[in-house]
Amino acid sequence: LRQLCGTNLPAGGGPAGLALQRRQTVVFRDLTREPPRPGLPADPRLRSAIAIPAVGGNGRVLAIAEFFSDRQLPEEGLVSTLTSLAGRIAQYIERMGAEAETQRMKDEFVSTVSHELRTPLSSMTGWLHILLGGEPGPLTSEQRQFLTTIKRNSDRLMRQVGDLLLAGQIESGRLSLELAEVDVAELAQEAADLVAPQAEAQKVAITVAAGQPAVVNGDRARLLQLLDNLLTNAIKFTPDGGQVRLSVTAGGGRCEVTVSDTGIGVPPQDRPHLFERFYRASSATEHRITGTGLGLAICRAIAEGHHGTIRLAEREGPGSVFVVELPLAAREEKAI
Ligand SMILES: Nc1ncnc2c1ncn2[C@@H]1O[C@H](COP(=O)(O)OP(=O)(O)OP(=O)(O)O)[C@@H](O)[C@H]1O
Ligand SMILES: [Mg+2]
């Protein structure tokens, strides 16, 4: 089956070319008398041919199925079955095209809205920062408490808007990375420090094991975002009193980052979809843990953008283990 995506099938040449030109099924009954392709010598093993176009609603040929046979003349019944099948294929191709267009419009809409939201949000967080800094005047403890709550929520909204924009960029292949030498071991410590208040609030203990440097050629901010997303998840999906462990090792030209937790885990049926955009496991909704389902899709794009991988490892007992592998920078590779 040839799908006509910019192929330059010559209209009128051979069975498929003729079917394209005539927009109807073409049968070559005796190829020994008519060559299957103009200018090509007839293959003595081929006796007959049939080409069936899949014609869309607007009369455009969307695909052509072309068969050659060593037997004489395809039966009439077969010709009409294949022709009606081609009609179904045309409908399918048109439906897929319409779905892709709807998806494109949705992505464009989300991207425009996110951009529009970011400007007023930046202004709000800016003024909040000034108010909390005490510059316009001293705050009562109650005022400070209220403003802190507003700040926490506007930061959260800002993060979500950022995630939506980034997800849009990833979807359209526009994720850009600013590469430099980055020590992932050092970055791991920084990421753990960033999420420490959240872990403390949820009574989850974090340990970091990142003794040796693990230098990769990467985008520092994006790699920090990857670690932050994994740690935020680990803390979020781990009940009070649980533990989160972040480890970084380097060897064999690769850097391996592992984030493990003693939390609610991921049910087997959700595992294959976890890195898809907006996918949330049933365990997350059952436990009423909020989120958009973008974090892991972003993690995967960042890991793959660095020629690395990310996966959910199998684990004995409760909890989850996420493993990221990245190639070490060439300098580091030689040292090992
Ligand atoms: N450490 C974890 N333990 C258990 N489930 C997890 C863990 N990390 C991710 N998941 C599951 O994978 C889903 C997708 O994760 P992802 O980070 O993409 O989304 P989210 O955390 O729900 O929302 P967002 O990151 O956009 O705020 C989660 O909803 C959850 O079901
Ligand atoms: Mg998340």
mmCIF file of C-alpha atoms and ligand atoms in Angstrom:
data_model
loop_
_atom_site.group_PDB
_atom_site.id
_atom_site.type_symbol
_atom_site.label_atom_id
_atom_site.label_comp_id
_atom_site.label_asym_id
_atom_site.label_seq_id
_atom_site.Cartn_x
_atom_site.Cartn_y
_atom_site.Cartn_z
ATOM 1 C CA LEU A 1 0.000 0.000 0.000
ATOM 2 C CA ARG A 2 1.466 3.324 -0.995
ATOM 3 C CA GLN A 3 0.275 6.272 0.966
ATOM 4 C CA LEU A 4 0.631 9.401 -1.072
ATOM 5 C CA CYS A 5 2.529 11.686 1.259
ATOM 6 C CA GLY A 6 4.453 13.792 -1.180
ATOM 7 C CA THR A 7 5.517 10.775 -3.265
ATOM 8 C CA ASN A 8 6.020 11.546 -6.911
ATOM 9 C CA LEU A 9 4.192 8.641 -8.412
ATOM 10 C CA PRO A 10 3.891 9.380 -12.125
ATOM 11 C CA ALA A 11 0.229 9.821 -12.983
ATOM 12 C CA GLY A 12 -0.581 7.413 -15.783
ATOM 13 C CA GLY A 13 2.542 5.195 -15.313
ATOM 14 C CA GLY A 14 1.889 1.540 -14.484
ATOM 15 C CA PRO A 15 -1.128 0.191 -12.589
ATOM 16 C CA ALA A 16 -0.755 2.543 -9.594
ATOM 17 C CA GLY A 17 -0.076 5.555 -11.814
ATOM 18 C CA LEU A 18 -3.152 4.816 -13.898
ATOM 19 C CA ALA A 19 -5.320 4.307 -10.827
ATOM 20 C CA LEU A 20 -4.077 7.693 -9.555
ATOM 21 C CA GLN A 21 -4.954 9.367 -12.834
ATOM 22 C CA ARG A 22 -8.369 7.726 -13.231
ATOM 23 C CA ARG A 23 -9.244 7.641 -9.515
ATOM 24 C CA GLN A 24 -10.641 4.175 -9.936
ATOM 25 C CA THR A 25 -9.566 0.550 -9.753
ATOM 26 C CA VAL A 26 -7.383 -0.545 -12.669
ATOM 27 C CA VAL A 27 -6.924 -4.187 -13.702
ATOM 28 C CA PHE A 28 -4.126 -5.403 -15.999
ATOM 29 C CA ARG A 29 -5.337 -8.719 -17.316
ATOM 30 C CA ASP A 30 -2.322 -9.771 -19.330
ATOM 31 C CA LEU A 31 1.036 -8.248 -18.485
ATOM 32 C CA THR A 32 2.845 -10.198 -21.190
ATOM 33 C CA ARG A 33 1.172 -7.888 -23.661
ATOM 34 C CA GLU A 34 1.264 -4.654 -21.631
ATOM 35 C CA PRO A 35 4.412 -3.818 -19.600
ATOM 36 C CA PRO A 36 3.554 -3.076 -15.917
ATOM 37 C CA ARG A 37 5.719 0.056 -16.004
ATOM 38 C CA PRO A 38 6.394 2.085 -19.142
ATOM 39 C CA GLY A 39 9.941 1.402 -20.325
ATOM 40 C CA LEU A 40 10.414 -1.609 -18.030
ATOM 41 C CA PRO A 41 10.688 -5.048 -19.608
ATOM 42 C CA ALA A 42 7.850 -7.346 -18.603
ATOM 43 C CA ASP A 43 8.704 -9.815 -15.831
ATOM 44 C CA PRO A 44 7.799 -13.230 -17.236
ATOM 45 C CA ARG A 45 6.675 -14.436 -13.766
ATOM 46 C CA LEU A 46 3.960 -11.771 -13.530
ATOM 47 C CA ARG A 47 0.649 -12.387 -15.270
ATOM 48 C CA SER A 48 -1.780 -9.811 -13.945
ATOM 49 C CA ALA A 49 -1.964 -6.692 -11.789
ATOM 50 C CA ILE A 50 -4.515 -4.656 -9.920
ATOM 51 C CA ALA A 51 -4.277 -1.151 -8.471
ATOM 52 C CA ILE A 52 -6.960 0.202 -6.145
ATOM 53 C CA PRO A 53 -7.031 3.867 -5.131
ATOM 54 C CA ALA A 54 -8.363 4.984 -1.748
ATOM 55 C CA VAL A 55 -10.280 8.109 -2.748
ATOM 56 C CA GLY A 56 -11.188 10.701 -0.105
ATOM 57 C CA GLY A 57 -14.457 12.632 0.198
ATOM 58 C CA ASN A 58 -13.072 15.518 -1.873
ATOM 59 C CA GLY A 59 -12.068 13.192 -4.728
ATOM 60 C CA ARG A 60 -8.365 13.258 -3.816
ATOM 61 C CA VAL A 61 -6.479 9.956 -4.036
ATOM 62 C CA LEU A 62 -5.067 9.352 -0.542
ATOM 63 C CA ALA A 63 -3.414 5.948 -1.010
ATOM 64 C CA ILE A 64 -3.054 3.260 -3.630
ATOM 65 C CA ALA A 65 -2.813 -0.491 -3.133
ATOM 66 C CA GLU A 66 -1.032 -2.242 -5.991
ATOM 67 C CA PHE A 67 -0.802 -6.027 -6.371
ATOM 68 C CA PHE A 68 0.931 -8.190 -8.971
ATOM 69 C CA SER A 69 0.056 -11.834 -9.416
ATOM 70 C CA ASP A 70 1.576 -14.812 -11.208
ATOM 71 C CA ARG A 71 -1.935 -16.033 -11.943
ATOM 72 C CA GLN A 72 -4.243 -14.785 -14.580
ATOM 73 C CA LEU A 73 -6.806 -12.067 -13.913
ATOM 74 C CA PRO A 74 -8.032 -11.417 -10.385
ATOM 75 C CA GLU A 75 -11.578 -12.628 -9.821
ATOM 76 C CA GLU A 76 -14.354 -10.022 -10.012
ATOM 77 C CA GLY A 77 -15.419 -10.761 -6.409
ATOM 78 C CA LEU A 78 -11.905 -10.037 -5.168
ATOM 79 C CA VAL A 79 -11.753 -6.786 -7.144
ATOM 80 C CA SER A 80 -14.963 -5.462 -5.609
ATOM 81 C CA THR A 81 -13.964 -6.573 -2.075
ATOM 82 C CA LEU A 82 -10.603 -4.808 -2.388
ATOM 83 C CA THR A 83 -12.258 -1.698 -3.843
ATOM 84 C CA SER A 84 -14.709 -1.403 -0.960
ATOM 85 C CA LEU A 85 -11.856 -2.003 1.507
ATOM 86 C CA ALA A 86 -9.982 0.891 -0.114
ATOM 87 C CA GLY A 87 -13.039 3.096 0.542
ATOM 88 C CA ARG A 88 -12.828 2.218 4.248
ATOM 89 C CA ILE A 89 -9.077 2.937 4.269
ATOM 90 C CA ALA A 90 -9.743 6.373 2.705
ATOM 91 C CA GLN A 91 -12.246 7.170 5.469
ATOM 92 C CA TYR A 92 -9.713 6.068 8.087
ATOM 93 C CA ILE A 93 -6.919 8.207 6.614
ATOM 94 C CA GLU A 94 -9.230 11.238 6.507
ATOM 95 C CA ARG A 95 -10.286 10.717 10.109
ATOM 96 C CA MET A 96 -6.656 10.459 11.254
ATOM 97 C CA GLY A 97 -5.839 13.675 9.377
ATOM 98 C CA ALA A 98 -8.748 15.478 11.063
ATOM 99 C CA GLU A 99 -7.613 14.231 14.499
ATOM 100 C CA ALA A 100 -4.057 15.442 13.876
ATOM 101 C CA GLU A 101 -5.419 18.857 12.895
ATOM 102 C CA THR A 102 -7.593 19.022 16.038
ATOM 103 C CA GLN A 103 -4.555 18.091 18.153
ATOM 104 C CA ARG A 104 -2.487 20.810 16.446
ATOM 105 C CA MET A 105 -5.178 23.410 17.145
ATOM 106 C CA LYS A 106 -5.426 22.285 20.786
ATOM 107 C CA ASP A 107 -1.634 22.609 21.181
ATOM 108 C CA GLU A 108 -1.674 26.054 19.616
ATOM 109 C CA PHE A 109 -4.525 27.153 21.882
ATOM 110 C CA VAL A 110 -2.757 25.898 25.033
ATOM 111 C CA SER A 111 0.458 27.602 23.980
ATOM 112 C CA THR A 112 -1.281 30.959 23.321
ATOM 113 C CA VAL A 113 -3.197 30.839 26.609
ATOM 114 C CA SER A 114 -0.043 29.943 28.561
ATOM 115 C CA HIS A 115 1.815 32.897 27.052
ATOM 116 C CA GLU A 116 -1.047 35.257 27.874
ATOM 117 C CA LEU A 117 -1.203 33.975 31.457
ATOM 118 C CA ARG A 118 2.485 34.374 32.087
ATOM 119 C CA THR A 119 2.646 38.154 31.701
ATOM 120 C CA PRO A 120 0.055 39.121 34.364
ATOM 121 C CA LEU A 121 1.349 36.323 36.611
ATOM 122 C CA SER A 122 4.902 37.704 36.456
ATOM 123 C CA SER A 123 3.583 41.117 37.408
ATOM 124 C CA MET A 124 1.656 39.683 40.376
ATOM 125 C CA THR A 125 4.635 37.703 41.718
ATOM 126 C CA GLY A 126 6.858 40.749 41.282
ATOM 127 C CA TRP A 127 4.602 42.986 43.412
ATOM 128 C CA LEU A 128 4.139 40.201 45.967
ATOM 129 C CA HIS A 129 7.901 39.971 46.312
ATOM 130 C CA ILE A 130 8.044 43.713 47.012
ATOM 131 C CA LEU A 131 5.206 43.543 49.550
ATOM 132 C CA LEU A 132 6.776 40.577 51.363
ATOM 133 C CA GLY A 133 10.139 42.343 51.345
ATOM 134 C CA GLY A 134 8.547 44.963 53.618
ATOM 135 C CA GLU A 135 9.576 47.909 51.418
ATOM 136 C CA PRO A 136 6.118 49.605 51.302
ATOM 137 C CA GLY A 137 5.755 49.213 55.090
ATOM 138 C CA PRO A 138 5.795 46.640 57.892
ATOM 139 C CA LEU A 139 3.363 43.703 57.723
ATOM 140 C CA THR A 140 1.365 42.201 60.547
ATOM 141 C CA SER A 141 1.931 38.459 60.997
ATOM 142 C CA GLU A 142 -1.558 37.785 59.639
ATOM 143 C CA GLN A 143 -0.910 39.887 56.518
ATOM 144 C CA ARG A 144 2.385 38.073 55.998
ATOM 145 C CA GLN A 145 0.654 34.725 56.358
ATOM 146 C CA PHE A 146 -2.000 35.649 53.756
ATOM 147 C CA LEU A 147 0.556 37.041 51.316
ATOM 148 C CA THR A 148 2.722 33.945 51.736
ATOM 149 C CA THR A 149 -0.246 31.767 50.802
ATOM 150 C CA ILE A 150 -0.900 33.924 47.716
ATOM 151 C CA LYS A 151 2.784 33.685 46.794
ATOM 152 C CA ARG A 152 2.836 29.897 47.183
ATOM 153 C CA ASN A 153 -0.180 29.529 44.926
ATOM 154 C CA SER A 154 0.994 31.986 42.302
ATOM 155 C CA ASP A 155 4.376 30.178 42.219
ATOM 156 C CA ARG A 156 2.488 26.948 41.660
ATOM 157 C CA LEU A 157 0.452 28.490 38.859
ATOM 158 C CA MET A 158 3.607 29.904 37.304
ATOM 159 C CA ARG A 159 5.174 26.444 37.356
ATOM 160 C CA GLN A 160 2.115 24.907 35.715
ATOM 161 C CA VAL A 161 2.065 27.562 33.010
ATOM 162 C CA GLY A 162 5.789 26.948 32.441
ATOM 163 C CA ASP A 163 5.164 23.185 32.186
ATOM 164 C CA LEU A 164 2.356 23.737 29.662
ATOM 165 C CA LEU A 165 4.561 25.959 27.521
ATOM 166 C CA LEU A 166 7.438 23.492 27.698
ATOM 167 C CA ALA A 167 5.140 20.558 26.855
ATOM 168 C CA GLY A 168 3.959 22.511 23.786
ATOM 169 C CA GLN A 169 7.563 23.159 22.727
ATOM 170 C CA ILE A 170 8.426 19.478 23.172
ATOM 171 C CA GLU A 171 5.404 18.374 21.147
ATOM 172 C CA SER A 172 6.385 20.590 18.240
ATOM 173 C CA GLY A 173 10.082 19.606 18.492
ATOM 174 C CA ARG A 174 11.178 23.060 19.684
ATOM 175 C CA LEU A 175 12.911 22.068 22.948
ATOM 176 C CA SER A 176 16.227 23.909 22.881
ATOM 177 C CA LEU A 177 19.134 23.058 25.189
ATOM 178 C CA GLU A 178 22.032 25.291 26.198
ATOM 179 C CA LEU A 179 24.881 22.843 26.600
ATOM 180 C CA ALA A 180 27.836 23.176 28.980
ATOM 181 C CA GLU A 181 29.725 20.841 31.334
ATOM 182 C CA VAL A 182 27.443 20.036 34.284
ATOM 183 C CA ASP A 183 28.304 17.949 37.334
ATOM 184 C CA VAL A 184 25.153 15.918 37.977
ATOM 185 C CA ALA A 185 26.378 14.892 41.453
ATOM 186 C CA GLU A 186 26.556 18.552 42.497
ATOM 187 C CA LEU A 187 23.225 19.271 40.792
ATOM 188 C CA ALA A 188 21.619 16.425 42.763
ATOM 189 C CA GLN A 189 22.564 18.101 46.041
ATOM 190 C CA GLU A 190 21.152 21.400 44.783
ATOM 191 C CA ALA A 191 17.894 19.717 43.706
ATOM 192 C CA ALA A 192 17.554 18.041 47.118
ATOM 193 C CA ASP A 193 18.081 21.405 48.870
ATOM 194 C CA LEU A 194 15.376 22.970 46.697
ATOM 195 C CA VAL A 195 12.732 20.423 47.684
ATOM 196 C CA ALA A 196 13.804 20.194 51.344
ATOM 197 C CA PRO A 197 11.013 22.518 52.655
ATOM 198 C CA GLN A 198 8.381 20.484 50.810
ATOM 199 C CA ALA A 199 9.823 17.205 52.163
ATOM 200 C CA GLU A 200 9.901 18.601 55.669
ATOM 201 C CA ALA A 201 6.283 19.770 55.425
ATOM 202 C CA GLN A 202 5.285 16.257 54.356
ATOM 203 C CA LYS A 203 7.506 14.573 56.954
ATOM 204 C CA VAL A 204 9.456 12.710 54.280
ATOM 205 C CA ALA A 205 13.196 12.187 54.810
ATOM 206 C CA ILE A 206 15.536 12.755 51.860
ATOM 207 C CA THR A 207 18.992 11.201 51.565
ATOM 208 C CA VAL A 208 21.477 12.000 48.812
ATOM 209 C CA ALA A 209 24.275 9.654 47.777
ATOM 210 C CA ALA A 210 26.379 11.469 45.190
ATOM 211 C CA GLY A 211 30.020 11.212 46.185
ATOM 212 C CA GLN A 212 31.922 11.187 42.898
ATOM 213 C CA PRO A 213 31.620 13.890 40.210
ATOM 214 C CA ALA A 214 29.539 12.858 37.183
ATOM 215 C CA VAL A 215 30.117 15.468 34.474
ATOM 216 C CA VAL A 216 27.791 15.474 31.480
ATOM 217 C CA ASN A 217 27.446 17.795 28.553
ATOM 218 C CA GLY A 218 24.051 19.235 29.344
ATOM 219 C CA ASP A 219 21.651 22.080 29.991
ATOM 220 C CA ARG A 220 21.980 22.870 33.700
ATOM 221 C CA ALA A 221 18.531 24.429 34.164
ATOM 222 C CA ARG A 222 16.756 21.626 32.304
ATOM 223 C CA LEU A 223 18.640 18.881 34.177
ATOM 224 C CA LEU A 224 17.772 20.582 37.451
ATOM 225 C CA GLN A 225 14.142 20.622 36.328
ATOM 226 C CA LEU A 226 14.341 16.885 35.574
ATOM 227 C CA LEU A 227 15.698 16.111 39.063
ATOM 228 C CA ASP A 228 13.199 18.499 40.657
ATOM 229 C CA ASN A 229 10.259 16.817 38.884
ATOM 230 C CA LEU A 230 11.386 13.354 40.008
ATOM 231 C CA LEU A 231 11.996 14.466 43.592
ATOM 232 C CA THR A 232 8.722 16.411 43.758
ATOM 233 C CA ASN A 233 6.876 13.296 42.583
ATOM 234 C CA ALA A 234 8.716 11.043 45.032
ATOM 235 C CA ILE A 235 7.793 13.346 47.941
ATOM 236 C CA LYS A 236 4.238 13.928 46.720
ATOM 237 C CA PHE A 237 3.450 10.225 46.304
ATOM 238 C CA THR A 238 5.024 9.186 49.632
ATOM 239 C CA PRO A 239 2.926 9.328 52.797
ATOM 240 C CA ASP A 240 4.149 10.854 56.079
ATOM 241 C CA GLY A 241 7.143 9.149 57.627
ATOM 242 C CA GLY A 242 8.395 7.764 54.296
ATOM 243 C CA GLN A 243 11.804 8.030 52.684
ATOM 244 C CA VAL A 244 13.183 9.339 49.407
ATOM 245 C CA ARG A 245 16.661 8.480 48.191
ATOM 246 C CA LEU A 246 18.550 10.197 45.384
ATOM 247 C CA SER A 247 21.775 8.626 44.139
ATOM 248 C CA VAL A 248 24.192 9.491 41.342
ATOM 249 C CA THR A 249 26.846 7.113 40.043
ATOM 250 C CA ALA A 250 29.224 7.343 37.087
ATOM 251 C CA GLY A 251 30.917 4.555 35.168
ATOM 252 C CA GLY A 252 31.277 2.946 31.764
ATOM 253 C CA GLY A 253 30.748 6.299 30.052
ATOM 254 C CA ARG A 254 27.345 6.766 31.675
ATOM 255 C CA CYS A 255 25.906 8.664 34.598
ATOM 256 C CA GLU A 256 23.053 6.958 36.414
ATOM 257 C CA VAL A 257 20.622 8.900 38.574
ATOM 258 C CA THR A 258 18.201 6.932 40.737
ATOM 259 C CA VAL A 259 15.270 8.411 42.648
ATOM 260 C CA SER A 260 13.554 5.893 44.885
ATOM 261 C CA ASP A 261 10.768 6.296 47.396
ATOM 262 C CA THR A 262 8.744 4.207 49.836
ATOM 263 C CA GLY A 263 5.442 5.660 48.614
ATOM 264 C CA ILE A 264 2.254 4.429 46.966
ATOM 265 C CA GLY A 265 3.967 2.939 43.874
ATOM 266 C CA VAL A 266 2.540 2.607 40.350
ATOM 267 C CA PRO A 267 0.053 -0.176 39.483
ATOM 268 C CA PRO A 268 1.326 -2.500 36.681
ATOM 269 C CA GLN A 269 -1.426 -1.464 34.223
ATOM 270 C CA ASP A 270 -0.360 2.221 34.429
ATOM 271 C CA ARG A 271 3.357 1.611 33.986
ATOM 272 C CA PRO A 272 3.502 1.618 30.169
ATOM 273 C CA HIS A 273 1.750 5.031 29.935
ATOM 274 C CA LEU A 274 3.470 6.920 32.725
ATOM 275 C CA PHE A 275 5.655 9.118 30.495
ATOM 276 C CA GLU A 276 2.770 10.212 28.240
ATOM 277 C CA ARG A 277 1.511 13.789 28.411
ATOM 278 C CA PHE A 278 -1.354 14.307 30.908
ATOM 279 C CA TYR A 279 -1.287 10.643 31.991
ATOM 280 C CA ARG A 280 -1.883 10.069 35.700
ATOM 281 C CA ALA A 281 -1.904 6.626 37.317
ATOM 282 C CA SER A 282 -5.078 5.345 38.988
ATOM 283 C CA SER A 283 -3.178 5.288 42.304
ATOM 284 C CA ALA A 284 -2.685 9.087 42.100
ATOM 285 C CA THR A 285 -6.382 9.787 41.597
ATOM 286 C CA GLU A 286 -7.449 7.199 44.196
ATOM 287 C CA HIS A 287 -5.248 8.884 46.794
ATOM 288 C CA ARG A 288 -6.525 12.318 45.623
ATOM 289 C CA ILE A 289 -2.996 13.562 44.980
ATOM 290 C CA THR A 290 -3.153 16.559 42.632
ATOM 291 C CA GLY A 291 -1.133 17.131 39.467
ATOM 292 C CA THR A 292 -1.392 17.756 35.740
ATOM 293 C CA GLY A 293 0.479 14.715 34.444
ATOM 294 C CA LEU A 294 3.124 16.746 32.625
ATOM 295 C CA GLY A 295 6.176 16.275 34.890
ATOM 296 C CA LEU A 296 7.286 12.874 33.618
ATOM 297 C CA ALA A 297 6.620 13.724 29.943
ATOM 298 C CA ILE A 298 8.938 16.711 30.434
ATOM 299 C CA CYS A 299 11.514 14.499 32.228
ATOM 300 C CA ARG A 300 11.541 12.086 29.317
ATOM 301 C CA ALA A 301 11.980 14.861 26.727
ATOM 302 C CA ILE A 302 14.867 16.341 28.757
ATOM 303 C CA ALA A 303 16.566 12.934 29.201
ATOM 304 C CA GLU A 304 16.170 12.072 25.520
ATOM 305 C CA GLY A 305 17.283 15.579 24.495
ATOM 306 C CA HIS A 306 20.563 14.715 26.283
ATOM 307 C CA HIS A 307 20.773 11.371 24.409
ATOM 308 C CA GLY A 308 19.801 9.612 27.619
ATOM 309 C CA THR A 309 16.931 7.485 28.873
ATOM 310 C CA ILE A 310 14.470 7.447 31.761
ATOM 311 C CA ARG A 311 12.522 4.467 33.057
ATOM 312 C CA LEU A 312 10.538 3.195 35.975
ATOM 313 C CA ALA A 313 12.515 0.273 37.413
ATOM 314 C CA GLU A 314 10.912 -2.869 38.767
ATOM 315 C CA ARG A 315 10.907 -2.856 42.519
ATOM 316 C CA GLU A 316 10.369 -5.432 45.210
ATOM 317 C CA GLY A 317 8.058 -4.108 47.891
ATOM 318 C CA PRO A 318 6.251 -0.779 48.080
ATOM 319 C CA GLY A 319 7.365 2.454 46.420
ATOM 320 C CA SER A 320 8.837 3.464 43.071
ATOM 321 C CA VAL A 321 12.303 3.714 41.540
ATOM 322 C CA PHE A 322 12.976 6.021 38.577
ATOM 323 C CA VAL A 323 16.290 5.647 36.765
ATOM 324 C CA VAL A 324 17.823 8.233 34.431
ATOM 325 C CA GLU A 325 20.880 7.405 32.343
ATOM 326 C CA LEU A 326 22.912 10.097 30.606
ATOM 327 C CA PRO A 327 26.131 9.873 28.602
ATOM 328 C CA LEU A 328 29.108 11.355 30.476
ATOM 329 C CA ALA A 329 31.016 14.209 28.851
ATOM 330 C CA ALA A 330 33.923 12.901 26.740
ATOM 331 C CA ARG A 331 36.538 14.184 29.213
ATOM 332 C CA GLU A 332 34.966 12.166 32.007
ATOM 333 C CA GLU A 333 34.719 9.074 29.840
ATOM 334 C CA LYS A 334 38.487 9.035 29.262
ATOM 335 C CA ALA A 335 39.208 9.351 32.979
ATOM 336 C CA ILE A 336 37.282 6.163 33.770
HETATM 337 N N1 LIG B 1 7.227 8.531 42.702
HETATM 338 C C1 LIG B 1 6.020 8.161 42.263
HETATM 339 N N2 LIG B 1 5.255 7.292 42.964
HETATM 340 C C2 LIG B 1 4.026 6.906 42.536
HETATM 341 N N3 LIG B 1 3.462 7.344 41.396
HETATM 342 C C3 LIG B 1 4.166 8.201 40.647
HETATM 343 C C4 LIG B 1 5.470 8.651 41.028
HETATM 344 N N4 LIG B 1 5.917 9.488 40.081
HETATM 345 C C5 LIG B 1 4.948 9.573 39.145
HETATM 346 N N5 LIG B 1 3.898 8.801 39.470
HETATM 347 C C6 LIG B 1 2.662 8.583 38.692
HETATM 348 O O1 LIG B 1 2.904 9.060 37.381
HETATM 349 C C7 LIG B 1 1.939 10.060 37.039
HETATM 350 C C8 LIG B 1 2.573 11.053 36.105
HETATM 351 O O2 LIG B 1 3.566 11.800 36.780
HETATM 352 P P1 LIG B 1 3.782 13.313 36.386
HETATM 353 O O3 LIG B 1 4.895 13.856 37.192
HETATM 354 O O4 LIG B 1 3.887 13.370 34.912
HETATM 355 O O5 LIG B 1 2.386 13.990 36.764
HETATM 356 P P2 LIG B 1 1.865 14.638 38.129
HETATM 357 O O6 LIG B 1 2.927 14.613 39.179
HETATM 358 O O7 LIG B 1 0.594 13.943 38.452
HETATM 359 O O8 LIG B 1 1.551 16.135 37.681
HETATM 360 P P3 LIG B 1 2.627 17.312 37.409
HETATM 361 O O9 LIG B 1 3.993 16.709 37.482
HETATM 362 O O10 LIG B 1 2.296 17.792 36.029
HETATM 363 O O11 LIG B 1 2.367 18.306 38.470
HETATM 364 C C9 LIG B 1 1.485 10.616 38.355
HETATM 365 O O12 LIG B 1 0.214 11.201 38.272
HETATM 366 C C10 LIG B 1 1.489 9.377 39.229
HETATM 367 O O13 LIG B 1 0.319 8.643 38.999
HETATM 368 MG MG MG B 2 4.875 15.377 38.738
#
